[in-house]
Amino acid sequence: MRIEALEPADWDRVRRIYLEGIATGQATFETEAPSWEAWDEAHLPAPRLKAAAGSDLLGWTALSPVSRRAVYSGVAEVSIFVAERARGQGVGKALLSQLIRSSEVLGIWTLQSGIFVSNEASIALHRACGFRLVGVRERIGCVRGVWHDVALMERRSSRIGSAAEPTGG
């Protein structure tokens, strides 16, 4: 398995994995995958990563800004999706670990994730990669008639942020 930059040409395979996540009812409040243009606009230009084995795409991760305000330039929200056939094989940990390293190079000091409390595997993955539980937002959203509690998790960089001058706008 290799971790590489996600390219626009990967979108069809990225979208298929996204749809698998949507189908679980545990991964996102989205009920449809967006167009490439909408997805591209909603995510930071980098890092966007994919896990691949040969020509098979196993998973992907990307960051979204939490705000356009300059003071939050080093805070981003994680999206991570692993293909159903590749879950439980270390793909998520490899992706999230590389995302952390890449984000710090770009001056991001805080990563956050909102995870359905019922998604125990994702919560465990984030904990294994140094995220902590900030709190639980109760009944924060409803999808297909079901209200969900969302665990807010964050990871603060020990390399940048509070101990160093923030980078970026």
PDB file of C-alpha atoms in Angstrom:
ATOM      1  CA  MET A   1       0.000   0.000   0.000  1.00  0.00           C
ATOM      2  CA  ARG A   2       1.215   3.476  -0.789  1.00  0.00           C
ATOM      3  CA  ILE A   3      -0.055   6.896   0.294  1.00  0.00           C
ATOM      4  CA  GLU A   4      -0.073   9.490  -2.486  1.00  0.00           C
ATOM      5  CA  ALA A   5      -1.592  12.825  -3.369  1.00  0.00           C
ATOM      6  CA  LEU A   6      -5.206  12.537  -4.451  1.00  0.00           C
ATOM      7  CA  GLU A   7      -5.716  13.849  -7.988  1.00  0.00           C
ATOM      8  CA  PRO A   8      -8.875  15.081  -9.748  1.00  0.00           C
ATOM      9  CA  ALA A   9      -8.647  11.992 -11.983  1.00  0.00           C
ATOM     10  CA  ASP A  10      -9.279   9.861  -8.868  1.00  0.00           C
ATOM     11  CA  TRP A  11     -12.702  11.396  -8.302  1.00  0.00           C
ATOM     12  CA  ASP A  12     -14.831   8.499  -9.609  1.00  0.00           C
ATOM     13  CA  ARG A  13     -13.088   6.034  -7.258  1.00  0.00           C
ATOM     14  CA  VAL A  14     -13.107   8.544  -4.375  1.00  0.00           C
ATOM     15  CA  ARG A  15     -16.820   9.086  -4.945  1.00  0.00           C
ATOM     16  CA  ARG A  16     -17.515   5.316  -4.864  1.00  0.00           C
ATOM     17  CA  ILE A  17     -15.793   5.021  -1.474  1.00  0.00           C
ATOM     18  CA  TYR A  18     -17.676   8.096  -0.254  1.00  0.00           C
ATOM     19  CA  LEU A  19     -20.965   6.470  -1.304  1.00  0.00           C
ATOM     20  CA  GLU A  20     -20.007   3.304   0.612  1.00  0.00           C
ATOM     21  CA  GLY A  21     -19.541   5.481   3.702  1.00  0.00           C
ATOM     22  CA  ILE A  22     -22.869   7.214   3.139  1.00  0.00           C
ATOM     23  CA  ALA A  23     -24.582   3.815   2.830  1.00  0.00           C
ATOM     24  CA  THR A  24     -23.400   2.779   6.311  1.00  0.00           C
ATOM     25  CA  GLY A  25     -25.371   5.599   7.924  1.00  0.00           C
ATOM     26  CA  GLN A  26     -22.376   5.962  10.279  1.00  0.00           C
ATOM     27  CA  ALA A  27     -19.929   8.126   8.350  1.00  0.00           C
ATOM     28  CA  THR A  28     -21.557  11.406   7.391  1.00  0.00           C
ATOM     29  CA  PHE A  29     -24.750  13.419   7.447  1.00  0.00           C
ATOM     30  CA  GLU A  30     -24.536  13.661   3.660  1.00  0.00           C
ATOM     31  CA  THR A  31     -27.038  11.538   1.767  1.00  0.00           C
ATOM     32  CA  GLU A  32     -25.473  11.997  -1.671  1.00  0.00           C
ATOM     33  CA  ALA A  33     -21.930  12.411  -2.892  1.00  0.00           C
ATOM     34  CA  PRO A  34     -21.278  15.910  -4.240  1.00  0.00           C
ATOM     35  CA  SER A  35     -19.940  16.722  -7.668  1.00  0.00           C
ATOM     36  CA  TRP A  36     -16.173  16.990  -8.044  1.00  0.00           C
ATOM     37  CA  GLU A  37     -16.506  20.763  -8.287  1.00  0.00           C
ATOM     38  CA  ALA A  38     -18.460  21.037  -5.027  1.00  0.00           C
ATOM     39  CA  TRP A  39     -16.113  18.622  -3.217  1.00  0.00           C
ATOM     40  CA  ASP A  40     -13.043  20.433  -4.546  1.00  0.00           C
ATOM     41  CA  GLU A  41     -14.340  23.831  -3.423  1.00  0.00           C
ATOM     42  CA  ALA A  42     -15.196  22.563   0.069  1.00  0.00           C
ATOM     43  CA  HIS A  43     -11.743  21.103   0.790  1.00  0.00           C
ATOM     44  CA  LEU A  44      -8.315  22.630   1.226  1.00  0.00           C
ATOM     45  CA  PRO A  45      -6.063  22.170  -1.816  1.00  0.00           C
ATOM     46  CA  ALA A  46      -3.641  20.127   0.303  1.00  0.00           C
ATOM     47  CA  PRO A  47      -3.213  17.732   1.839  1.00  0.00           C
ATOM     48  CA  ARG A  48      -5.534  15.444  -0.065  1.00  0.00           C
ATOM     49  CA  LEU A  49      -4.341  11.869   0.140  1.00  0.00           C
ATOM     50  CA  LYS A  50      -5.275   8.456  -1.186  1.00  0.00           C
ATOM     51  CA  ALA A  51      -4.226   4.951  -0.175  1.00  0.00           C
ATOM     52  CA  ALA A  52      -3.658   2.683  -3.145  1.00  0.00           C
ATOM     53  CA  ALA A  53      -2.498  -0.849  -3.831  1.00  0.00           C
ATOM     54  CA  GLY A  54      -1.696  -1.221  -7.493  1.00  0.00           C
ATOM     55  CA  SER A  55      -4.541   0.507  -9.304  1.00  0.00           C
ATOM     56  CA  ASP A  56      -6.991  -0.179  -6.453  1.00  0.00           C
ATOM     57  CA  LEU A  57      -8.017   2.855  -4.375  1.00  0.00           C
ATOM     58  CA  LEU A  58      -8.418   1.751  -0.744  1.00  0.00           C
ATOM     59  CA  GLY A  59      -9.302   5.035   0.935  1.00  0.00           C
ATOM     60  CA  TRP A  60      -8.889   8.795   0.992  1.00  0.00           C
ATOM     61  CA  THR A  61      -8.578  11.717   3.356  1.00  0.00           C
ATOM     62  CA  ALA A  62      -8.775  15.487   2.977  1.00  0.00           C
ATOM     63  CA  LEU A  63      -9.185  18.615   5.066  1.00  0.00           C
ATOM     64  CA  SER A  64     -11.832  21.310   5.121  1.00  0.00           C
ATOM     65  CA  PRO A  65     -11.338  24.746   6.636  1.00  0.00           C
ATOM     66  CA  VAL A  66     -13.362  25.313   9.801  1.00  0.00           C
ATOM     67  CA  SER A  67     -13.544  29.034   9.027  1.00  0.00           C
ATOM     68  CA  ARG A  68     -12.311  31.508   6.425  1.00  0.00           C
ATOM     69  CA  ARG A  69     -11.206  33.888   9.204  1.00  0.00           C
ATOM     70  CA  ALA A  70      -7.410  34.288   9.375  1.00  0.00           C
ATOM     71  CA  VAL A  71      -7.249  33.411  13.067  1.00  0.00           C
ATOM     72  CA  TYR A  72      -8.440  29.885  12.185  1.00  0.00           C
ATOM     73  CA  SER A  73      -6.021  29.370   9.288  1.00  0.00           C
ATOM     74  CA  GLY A  74      -4.304  26.565  11.188  1.00  0.00           C
ATOM     75  CA  VAL A  75      -7.465  24.671  12.110  1.00  0.00           C
ATOM     76  CA  ALA A  76      -8.998  22.122   9.761  1.00  0.00           C
ATOM     77  CA  GLU A  77     -11.612  19.386   9.814  1.00  0.00           C
ATOM     78  CA  VAL A  78     -10.716  15.843   8.779  1.00  0.00           C
ATOM     79  CA  SER A  79     -12.635  13.724   6.287  1.00  0.00           C
ATOM     80  CA  ILE A  80     -11.463  10.119   6.040  1.00  0.00           C
ATOM     81  CA  PHE A  81     -13.125   7.245   4.226  1.00  0.00           C
ATOM     82  CA  VAL A  82     -11.893   3.674   3.743  1.00  0.00           C
ATOM     83  CA  ALA A  83     -13.312   1.286   1.158  1.00  0.00           C
ATOM     84  CA  GLU A  84     -15.490  -1.410   2.692  1.00  0.00           C
ATOM     85  CA  ARG A  85     -13.180  -4.171   1.427  1.00  0.00           C
ATOM     86  CA  ALA A  86     -10.147  -2.519   3.080  1.00  0.00           C
ATOM     87  CA  ARG A  87     -11.527  -1.709   6.540  1.00  0.00           C
ATOM     88  CA  GLY A  88      -9.650  -3.130   9.513  1.00  0.00           C
ATOM     89  CA  GLN A  89      -6.395  -3.492   7.554  1.00  0.00           C
ATOM     90  CA  GLY A  90      -4.510  -0.385   8.701  1.00  0.00           C
ATOM     91  CA  VAL A  91      -5.524   1.793   5.743  1.00  0.00           C
ATOM     92  CA  GLY A  92      -7.212   4.426   7.921  1.00  0.00           C
ATOM     93  CA  LYS A  93      -4.255   4.647  10.302  1.00  0.00           C
ATOM     94  CA  ALA A  94      -1.768   5.001   7.423  1.00  0.00           C
ATOM     95  CA  LEU A  95      -3.885   7.730   5.830  1.00  0.00           C
ATOM     96  CA  LEU A  96      -4.553   9.661   9.032  1.00  0.00           C
ATOM     97  CA  SER A  97      -0.919   9.453  10.156  1.00  0.00           C
ATOM     98  CA  GLN A  98       0.293  10.865   6.841  1.00  0.00           C
ATOM     99  CA  LEU A  99      -2.430  13.524   6.898  1.00  0.00           C
ATOM    100  CA  ILE A 100      -1.189  14.666  10.305  1.00  0.00           C
ATOM    101  CA  ARG A 101       2.424  14.906   9.111  1.00  0.00           C
ATOM    102  CA  SER A 102       1.442  16.699   5.900  1.00  0.00           C
ATOM    103  CA  SER A 103      -0.872  19.134   7.675  1.00  0.00           C
ATOM    104  CA  GLU A 104       1.850  20.181  10.115  1.00  0.00           C
ATOM    105  CA  VAL A 105       4.221  20.934   7.237  1.00  0.00           C
ATOM    106  CA  LEU A 106       1.508  23.261   5.920  1.00  0.00           C
ATOM    107  CA  GLY A 107       1.164  25.078   9.262  1.00  0.00           C
ATOM    108  CA  ILE A 108      -2.025  23.447  10.533  1.00  0.00           C
ATOM    109  CA  TRP A 109      -1.904  23.253  14.326  1.00  0.00           C
ATOM    110  CA  THR A 110      -5.308  21.763  15.105  1.00  0.00           C
ATOM    111  CA  LEU A 111      -7.185  18.964  13.380  1.00  0.00           C
ATOM    112  CA  GLN A 112     -10.749  18.240  14.377  1.00  0.00           C
ATOM    113  CA  SER A 113     -13.219  15.514  13.505  1.00  0.00           C
ATOM    114  CA  GLY A 114     -16.923  15.151  14.112  1.00  0.00           C
ATOM    115  CA  ILE A 115     -17.698  11.442  14.408  1.00  0.00           C
ATOM    116  CA  PHE A 116     -21.024   9.719  15.020  1.00  0.00           C
ATOM    117  CA  VAL A 117     -20.736   8.236  18.529  1.00  0.00           C
ATOM    118  CA  SER A 118     -21.929   4.933  17.084  1.00  0.00           C
ATOM    119  CA  ASN A 119     -18.872   4.829  14.776  1.00  0.00           C
ATOM    120  CA  GLU A 120     -16.610   3.158  17.327  1.00  0.00           C
ATOM    121  CA  ALA A 121     -13.992   2.175  14.734  1.00  0.00           C
ATOM    122  CA  SER A 122     -13.463   5.778  13.631  1.00  0.00           C
ATOM    123  CA  ILE A 123     -13.290   7.013  17.223  1.00  0.00           C
ATOM    124  CA  ALA A 124     -10.684   4.324  17.995  1.00  0.00           C
ATOM    125  CA  LEU A 125      -8.689   5.264  14.881  1.00  0.00           C
ATOM    126  CA  HIS A 126      -8.611   8.928  15.857  1.00  0.00           C
ATOM    127  CA  ARG A 127      -7.588   8.089  19.440  1.00  0.00           C
ATOM    128  CA  ALA A 128      -4.773   5.879  18.099  1.00  0.00           C
ATOM    129  CA  CYS A 129      -3.520   8.856  16.093  1.00  0.00           C
ATOM    130  CA  GLY A 130      -3.442  11.238  19.058  1.00  0.00           C
ATOM    131  CA  PHE A 131      -6.910  12.797  18.944  1.00  0.00           C
ATOM    132  CA  ARG A 132      -8.768  13.455  22.192  1.00  0.00           C
ATOM    133  CA  LEU A 133     -12.471  13.666  22.885  1.00  0.00           C
ATOM    134  CA  VAL A 134     -13.491  17.296  23.387  1.00  0.00           C
ATOM    135  CA  GLY A 135     -17.144  16.501  23.982  1.00  0.00           C
ATOM    136  CA  VAL A 136     -20.323  15.084  22.513  1.00  0.00           C
ATOM    137  CA  ARG A 137     -22.787  17.215  20.627  1.00  0.00           C
ATOM    138  CA  GLU A 138     -26.147  15.606  21.333  1.00  0.00           C
ATOM    139  CA  ARG A 139     -28.738  15.192  18.596  1.00  0.00           C
ATOM    140  CA  ILE A 140     -26.757  17.596  16.415  1.00  0.00           C
ATOM    141  CA  GLY A 141     -28.168  16.329  13.140  1.00  0.00           C
ATOM    142  CA  CYS A 142     -30.833  14.115  11.669  1.00  0.00           C
ATOM    143  CA  VAL A 143     -30.431  11.915   8.632  1.00  0.00           C
ATOM    144  CA  ARG A 144     -33.106   9.606   7.266  1.00  0.00           C
ATOM    145  CA  GLY A 145     -35.239  10.313  10.335  1.00  0.00           C
ATOM    146  CA  VAL A 146     -32.540   9.339  12.847  1.00  0.00           C
ATOM    147  CA  TRP A 147     -30.957  11.874  15.194  1.00  0.00           C
ATOM    148  CA  HIS A 148     -27.247  11.409  15.842  1.00  0.00           C
ATOM    149  CA  ASP A 149     -24.894  12.426  18.615  1.00  0.00           C
ATOM    150  CA  VAL A 150     -21.480  13.480  17.336  1.00  0.00           C
ATOM    151  CA  ALA A 151     -18.195  13.134  19.195  1.00  0.00           C
ATOM    152  CA  LEU A 152     -16.008  16.183  18.641  1.00  0.00           C
ATOM    153  CA  MET A 153     -12.377  15.072  18.611  1.00  0.00           C
ATOM    154  CA  GLU A 154      -9.263  17.156  18.118  1.00  0.00           C
ATOM    155  CA  ARG A 155      -5.536  16.781  17.791  1.00  0.00           C
ATOM    156  CA  ARG A 156      -3.263  19.668  18.667  1.00  0.00           C
ATOM    157  CA  SER A 157       0.174  19.672  17.085  1.00  0.00           C
ATOM    158  CA  SER A 158       3.114  19.499  19.468  1.00  0.00           C
ATOM    159  CA  ARG A 159       5.299  20.972  16.700  1.00  0.00           C
ATOM    160  CA  ILE A 160       3.367  24.121  15.809  1.00  0.00           C
ATOM    161  CA  GLY A 161       0.676  26.294  17.296  1.00  0.00           C
ATOM    162  CA  SER A 162       0.858  27.276  20.927  1.00  0.00           C
ATOM    163  CA  ALA A 163       4.631  26.724  21.177  1.00  0.00           C
ATOM    164  CA  ALA A 164       5.449  28.484  17.920  1.00  0.00           C
ATOM    165  CA  GLU A 165       4.312  31.393  15.810  1.00  0.00           C
ATOM    166  CA  PRO A 166       1.435  30.254  13.566  1.00  0.00           C
ATOM    167  CA  THR A 167       1.999  30.229   9.842  1.00  0.00           C
ATOM    168  CA  GLY A 168      -0.397  31.179   7.106  1.00  0.00           C
ATOM    169  CA  GLY A 169      -2.915  33.989   6.634  1.00  0.00           C
TER     170      GLY A 169
END
